[in-house]
Tab-separated table of C-alpha atoms in Angstrom:
chain	number	residue	atom	x	y	z
A	264	MET	CA	96.927	127.177	65.333
A	265	THR	CA	97.213	123.022	67.046
A	266	VAL	CA	99.624	123.480	70.618
A	267	LYS	CA	101.383	119.533	70.127
A	268	ALA	CA	102.669	117.474	72.301
A	269	LEU	CA	105.516	116.953	73.411
A	270	PRO	CA	107.625	113.982	71.803
A	271	ASN	CA	109.536	111.081	73.260
A	272	PRO	CA	112.250	112.540	74.512
A	273	ALA	CA	113.830	109.550	74.727
A	274	LYS	CA	114.592	107.036	71.747
A	275	ARG	CA	115.426	103.915	73.545
A	276	ARG	CA	114.478	102.784	77.436
A	277	ALA	CA	115.338	100.335	79.933
A	278	TYR	CA	112.956	97.411	79.822
A	279	PRO	CA	110.677	97.231	82.990
A	280	SER	CA	112.409	95.823	86.066
A	281	SER	CA	110.545	92.123	85.791
A	282	VAL	CA	111.937	91.647	82.560
A	283	ASP	CA	115.095	89.803	81.924
A	284	ALA	CA	117.601	91.577	79.147
A	285	LYS	CA	119.620	88.541	78.970
A	286	TYR	CA	116.006	86.415	77.164
A	287	THR	CA	115.379	89.223	74.958
A	288	VAL	CA	116.703	88.691	71.048
A	289	ASP	CA	117.863	92.107	69.704
A	290	ALA	CA	116.653	91.667	66.272
A	291	VAL	CA	113.400	91.999	68.034
A	292	ASP	CA	114.847	94.423	70.285
A	293	LYS	CA	115.535	96.356	66.667
A	294	ALA	CA	112.752	95.966	64.813
A	295	MET	CA	110.756	96.810	67.355
A	296	VAL	CA	112.322	100.674	67.758
A	297	VAL	CA	112.682	100.880	63.317
A	298	LEU	CA	108.538	100.115	64.075
A	299	MET	CA	107.944	102.471	66.721
A	300	THR	CA	109.792	105.497	65.594
A	301	VAL	CA	107.424	104.509	61.363
A	302	ALA	CA	103.660	105.205	63.659
A	303	ARG	CA	104.315	107.247	65.768
A	304	GLU	CA	106.286	110.187	63.175
A	305	PRO	CA	105.165	108.845	59.446
A	306	ASP	CA	106.397	110.083	55.226
A	307	LEU	CA	109.864	109.698	57.286
A	308	GLY	CA	113.075	108.796	54.599
A	309	LEU	CA	114.869	105.932	56.022
A	310	SER	CA	117.978	107.626	56.935
A	311	GLU	CA	115.223	110.062	59.392
A	312	ILE	CA	114.267	106.539	60.888
A	313	ALA	CA	117.521	104.973	61.663
A	314	ARG	CA	118.231	109.248	62.203
A	315	ARG	CA	115.947	108.766	65.667
A	316	SER	CA	115.602	105.548	66.184
A	317	GLY	CA	119.311	105.794	67.147
A	318	GLU	CA	120.517	102.392	64.348
A	319	LEU	CA	122.668	102.485	61.575
A	320	LYS	CA	121.201	103.379	57.594
A	321	ALA	CA	122.147	99.466	56.711
A	322	ARG	CA	120.696	97.795	59.179
A	323	THR	CA	117.903	100.009	59.028
A	324	PHE	CA	117.314	99.115	55.786
A	325	ARG	CA	117.980	95.621	56.207
A	326	LEU	CA	114.873	95.836	59.569
A	327	LEU	CA	112.472	98.645	56.945
A	328	ARG	CA	112.733	95.489	54.749
A	329	THR	CA	111.453	92.920	56.924
A	330	LEU	CA	108.607	94.738	58.594
A	331	GLU	CA	107.415	95.431	54.889
A	332	ALA	CA	107.728	91.364	54.179
A	333	ARG	CA	104.882	91.202	56.769
A	334	GLY	CA	102.887	94.167	56.001
A	335	MET	CA	103.662	95.912	58.873
A	336	VAL	CA	104.915	98.950	57.294
A	337	VAL	CA	105.191	100.282	53.118
A	338	CYS	CA	107.267	102.066	50.707
A	339	ARG	CA	106.035	105.244	49.682
A	340	GLU	CA	107.716	104.425	45.893
A	341	SER	CA	107.116	108.233	45.068
A	342	ASP	CA	109.505	109.717	47.675
A	343	ARG	CA	111.065	106.926	49.495
A	344	THR	CA	109.285	107.317	52.515
A	345	TYR	CA	107.824	104.455	54.651
A	346	ARG	CA	104.616	103.849	57.024
A	347	LEU	CA	101.890	101.852	58.831
A	348	GLY	CA	101.036	98.600	56.930
A	349	TYR	CA	97.503	97.414	56.827
A	350	ASN	CA	99.059	94.759	59.547
A	351	ALA	CA	100.958	97.123	61.618
A	352	LEU	CA	96.818	98.874	61.520
A	353	ALA	CA	95.134	95.574	62.176
A	354	LEU	CA	97.425	94.301	65.614
A	355	GLY	CA	96.339	98.149	66.685
A	356	GLY	CA	93.090	97.530	66.166
A	357	LEU	CA	92.701	93.639	67.782
A	358	ALA	CA	94.462	95.519	70.777
A	359	ARG	CA	91.395	98.172	71.848
A	360	ARG	CA	89.790	95.335	71.116
A	361	GLN	CA	90.672	93.319	73.590
A	362	VAL	CA	92.086	96.315	76.210
A	363	GLU	CA	89.099	96.784	78.930
A	364	LEU	CA	90.809	100.341	79.838
A	365	PHE	CA	90.847	100.986	75.989
A	366	GLN	CA	87.090	100.400	75.744
A	367	ARG	CA	85.395	101.050	78.561
A	368	ALA	CA	86.859	104.756	78.456
A	369	ARG	CA	86.753	105.090	75.346
A	370	PRO	CA	82.643	106.208	76.396
A	371	VAL	CA	84.266	108.610	79.037
A	372	LEU	CA	86.370	111.250	77.468
A	373	MET	CA	83.449	111.618	74.874
A	374	ARG	CA	81.549	112.584	77.829
A	375	LEU	CA	84.427	114.548	78.798
A	376	GLY	CA	86.026	116.056	75.691
A	377	ARG	CA	82.177	117.491	74.887
A	378	ASP	CA	81.438	118.796	78.147
A	379	VAL	CA	84.843	121.082	77.821
A	380	VAL	CA	85.542	121.744	75.324
A	381	GLU	CA	89.396	121.206	75.227
A	382	THR	CA	91.125	117.891	73.912
A	383	ILE	CA	91.253	114.809	76.189
A	384	GLN	CA	93.755	112.292	77.212
A	385	LEU	CA	94.076	108.834	78.445
A	386	ARG	CA	97.134	107.938	79.829
A	387	VAL	CA	99.590	105.240	81.942
A	388	ARG	CA	102.534	104.473	82.834
A	389	ASP	CA	105.588	103.572	81.149
A	390	GLY	CA	107.896	102.252	82.807
A	391	ASP	CA	109.536	105.376	84.241
A	392	GLN	CA	107.182	108.299	81.673
A	393	THR	CA	103.801	107.837	80.219
A	394	MET	CA	102.196	107.321	77.430
A	395	CYS	CA	98.655	108.400	75.977
A	396	ILE	CA	97.096	105.423	75.008
A	397	ALA	CA	93.234	107.314	73.940
A	398	SER	CA	91.956	110.774	73.282
A	399	TRP	CA	89.488	112.919	72.319
A	400	GLU	CA	89.664	115.925	70.360
A	401	PRO	CA	86.941	119.297	69.786
A	402	ALA	CA	86.870	120.484	66.847
A	403	ARG	CA	87.677	123.694	66.999
A	404	ASP	CA	91.119	125.541	65.536
A	405	THR	CA	93.188	126.157	68.912
A	406	LYS	CA	93.720	123.130	71.084
A	407	VAL	CA	95.896	120.189	71.973
A	408	ARG	CA	96.200	117.699	70.057
A	409	ALA	CA	97.363	114.943	71.448
A	410	GLN	CA	99.220	111.280	70.415
A	411	ILE	CA	98.250	108.126	70.364
A	412	GLY	CA	102.280	106.534	71.725
A	413	CYS	CA	103.273	109.845	72.546
A	414	HIS	CA	105.425	109.731	75.982
A	415	ARG	CA	106.704	112.157	78.829
A	416	PRO	CA	109.065	111.907	81.353
A	417	ILE	CA	106.821	110.850	85.290
A	418	HIS	CA	108.408	113.949	86.712
A	419	ALA	CA	106.438	116.303	84.978
A	420	GLY	CA	102.808	117.631	84.219
A	421	SER	CA	100.071	115.092	83.910
A	422	GLY	CA	103.323	112.293	84.912
A	423	LYS	CA	102.990	114.245	88.692
A	424	LEU	CA	99.900	111.865	88.912
A	425	PHE	CA	101.620	108.969	88.369
A	426	LEU	CA	104.407	109.721	90.520
A	427	ALA	CA	102.394	110.933	93.930
A	428	HIS	CA	101.321	107.741	93.892
A	429	CYS	CA	103.654	105.492	93.607
A	430	ASP	CA	105.161	103.524	96.481
A	431	GLU	CA	108.518	105.554	98.270
A	432	ASP	CA	111.063	102.807	96.552
A	433	PHE	CA	110.181	104.029	92.782
A	434	GLN	CA	109.845	108.172	93.784
A	435	ASP	CA	113.008	107.885	96.199
A	436	ARG	CA	114.640	106.328	92.731
A	437	ILE	CA	112.521	109.107	90.616
A	438	LEU	CA	113.765	111.671	92.881
A	439	SER	CA	117.620	110.554	93.041
A	440	LEU	CA	118.040	110.701	89.669
A	441	PRO	CA	119.606	113.856	87.573
A	442	LEU	CA	115.445	115.600	86.231
A	443	LEU	CA	115.044	116.730	82.608
A	444	ARG	CA	113.841	120.283	82.790
A	445	LEU	CA	111.455	120.473	79.431
A	446	THR	CA	110.749	123.768	80.570
A	447	GLU	CA	111.645	126.763	82.814
A	448	ARG	CA	108.539	125.320	84.853
A	449	THR	CA	109.350	122.314	85.506
A	450	THR	CA	110.293	121.125	88.667
A	451	VAL	CA	113.504	119.412	89.587
A	452	ASP	CA	114.826	120.212	92.809
A	453	PRO	CA	113.506	116.489	94.628
A	454	ASP	CA	112.312	118.338	97.642
A	455	ASP	CA	109.923	121.019	95.428
A	456	LEU	CA	108.719	117.996	93.885
A	457	ARG	CA	108.235	115.778	97.316
A	458	ARG	CA	105.739	118.930	98.220
A	459	GLN	CA	104.044	118.981	95.143
A	460	LEU	CA	103.631	114.820	95.187
A	461	ALA	CA	102.036	114.793	99.080
A	462	THR	CA	99.407	118.110	97.902
A	463	ILE	CA	98.668	115.543	94.872
A	464	ASN	CA	98.295	112.464	96.749
A	465	ARG	CA	95.850	115.103	98.679
A	466	GLN	CA	93.806	116.371	96.742
A	467	GLY	CA	92.796	113.452	94.736
A	468	TYR	CA	94.034	115.363	91.096
A	469	ALA	CA	96.961	117.433	89.227
A	470	ILE	CA	97.015	120.776	88.191
A	471	THR	CA	99.415	122.072	85.983
A	472	GLN	CA	100.213	124.880	83.625
A	473	GLY	CA	103.581	125.146	81.691
A	474	GLU	CA	105.572	122.265	82.333
A	475	VAL	CA	106.326	119.721	79.826
A	476	GLU	CA	105.658	122.398	76.839
A	477	THR	CA	105.444	126.330	77.887
A	478	GLY	CA	101.932	127.456	77.006
A	479	TYR	CA	98.899	125.232	77.591
A	480	VAL	CA	97.527	123.700	81.440
A	481	SER	CA	97.376	120.453	82.216
A	482	ILE	CA	94.502	119.149	84.517
A	483	CYS	CA	93.719	115.555	85.020
A	484	ALA	CA	91.919	113.335	87.796
A	485	PRO	CA	93.257	108.879	88.957
A	486	VAL	CA	91.692	106.064	87.760
A	487	PHE	CA	91.565	103.145	89.519
A	488	GLY	CA	91.566	99.041	88.940
A	489	ALA	CA	89.757	97.273	91.275
A	490	ASP	CA	92.407	96.290	92.978
A	491	GLY	CA	92.567	100.051	93.722
A	492	GLN	CA	95.480	100.296	92.120
A	493	MET	CA	96.545	103.584	89.597
A	494	VAL	CA	95.976	101.975	86.462
A	495	ALA	CA	95.720	105.513	84.797
A	496	ALA	CA	95.481	109.103	84.347
A	497	ILE	CA	92.431	111.039	82.544
A	498	ASN	CA	93.462	113.977	81.818
A	499	VAL	CA	92.267	117.802	80.328
A	500	ALA	CA	94.695	118.777	78.426
A	501	SER	CA	94.594	123.199	76.621
A	502	PRO	CA	96.176	126.518	75.971
A	503	GLN	CA	96.714	128.428	78.670
A	504	ASP	CA	94.829	130.867	77.545
A	505	ARG	CA	92.071	129.402	77.623
A	506	MET	CA	92.128	128.573	81.355
A	507	ALA	CA	91.364	131.155	83.654
A	508	SER	CA	90.744	130.192	87.280
A	509	ASP	CA	86.973	129.958	87.023
A	510	GLU	CA	87.324	127.330	84.122
A	511	VAL	CA	89.761	125.984	85.479
A	512	ALA	CA	87.082	125.194	88.942
A	513	ARG	CA	84.825	124.355	86.520
A	514	ILE	CA	87.250	121.485	85.026
A	515	VAL	CA	88.400	120.420	88.114
A	516	PRO	CA	84.879	118.344	89.410
A	517	LEU	CA	84.314	117.157	85.886
A	518	VAL	CA	87.772	115.609	85.574
A	519	LYS	CA	87.286	113.929	88.949
A	520	ALA	CA	83.740	112.599	88.459
A	521	ALA	CA	85.126	110.892	84.576
A	522	ALA	CA	87.692	109.848	86.907
A	523	ARG	CA	85.436	108.587	88.475
A	524	THR	CA	83.322	106.528	86.535
A	525	LEU	CA	85.376	104.829	84.883
A	526	SER	CA	86.881	103.397	87.714
A	527	THR	CA	83.638	101.802	88.388
A	528	ALA	CA	83.456	101.016	85.693
A	529	LEU	CA	86.761	98.760	85.961
A	530	GLY	CA	85.552	97.413	88.918
A	531	TRP	CA	86.929	99.882	91.702
A	532	ARG	CA	84.800	100.663	95.243
A	533	MET	CA	85.604	103.277	96.823
A	534	GLY	CA	86.770	101.899	100.280
A	535	GLY	CA	86.537	97.863	99.279
A	536	GLY	CA	88.209	95.685	99.107
A	537	ASP	CA	92.355	95.467	100.153
A	538	ARG	CA	94.904	97.007	98.062
A	539	ALA	CA	96.963	94.492	95.846
A	540	ARG	CA	100.986	94.084	96.712
A	541	PRO	CA	103.121	95.856	94.152
A	542	GLU	CA	104.938	92.506	94.360
A	543	SER	CA	101.533	91.255	92.928
A	544	ILE	CA	101.390	93.235	89.613
A	545	GLY	CA	104.211	92.805	87.051
A	546	PRO	CA	106.881	95.929	86.059
A	547	ASN	CA	104.715	99.237	87.411
A	548	PRO	CA	103.841	99.086	90.773
A	549	VAL	CA	101.631	101.941	90.461
A	550	CYS	CA	100.153	102.413	94.519
A	551	ARG	CA	98.023	103.500	97.174
A	552	PRO	CA	94.949	105.295	95.984
A	553	PRO	CA	93.488	107.993	98.330
A	554	VAL	CA	90.592	108.268	99.795
A	555	LYS	CA	88.464	108.657	96.579
A	556	PRO	CA	89.654	109.582	92.603
């Protein structure tokens, strides 16, 4: 049995605060929505891609044909379904080689995965959500299936680790919004969530149970960059029936150690250097590291 990660709850997100919408190109934006729909869920037909991307069927068809002409998607003639083309795969490979975080993280995720024999994810913040950009999965029948590109709301599950490290203005904005209840265990009361964030910030890691999808546990720790800002989270995800208290106690220090190793590889030093000012780090000002990751 495979426990699937929750799909993206929002078909389209607002632009980051640093992007002025008046300078964006609508056709490019819509093409990217269609492309990411195909990337996350290959082998869908035209009608389903249009529905999931929120576009008219006729426009979706034109966008797909344009992407197909550029080798970004391919259409399987037998059933007229779409998946990524070779140019998209090549682009992804080039991007991975250029992203230091991804390069540095791969051996760390692999070592941690072999130690805990559970699914490992590397998540980053993307606006008001978090996104999985790398993963390692064990060779066992029952596991959490990590979906690269999968988004989750920042107020639930491992997202709370990011929210705990954001500045107070960002926290206030998120907590002033109606919080989506994903499961019966999702915290949607702002006061309760503030108390949880304070605990997460104080202890330097987060443990959540069934907040995004019923039946699995998340244990995660923050990764910091050279400027002292939180840049990612390393997350262990497991079916809940394998996470007894003694197993959680075993895994927590391993996750923290892995996060510390990756932080050090990125140039972070405990107690060294000043943190970057929020305005200097673009649309996702993740902030305030604790004493240690």
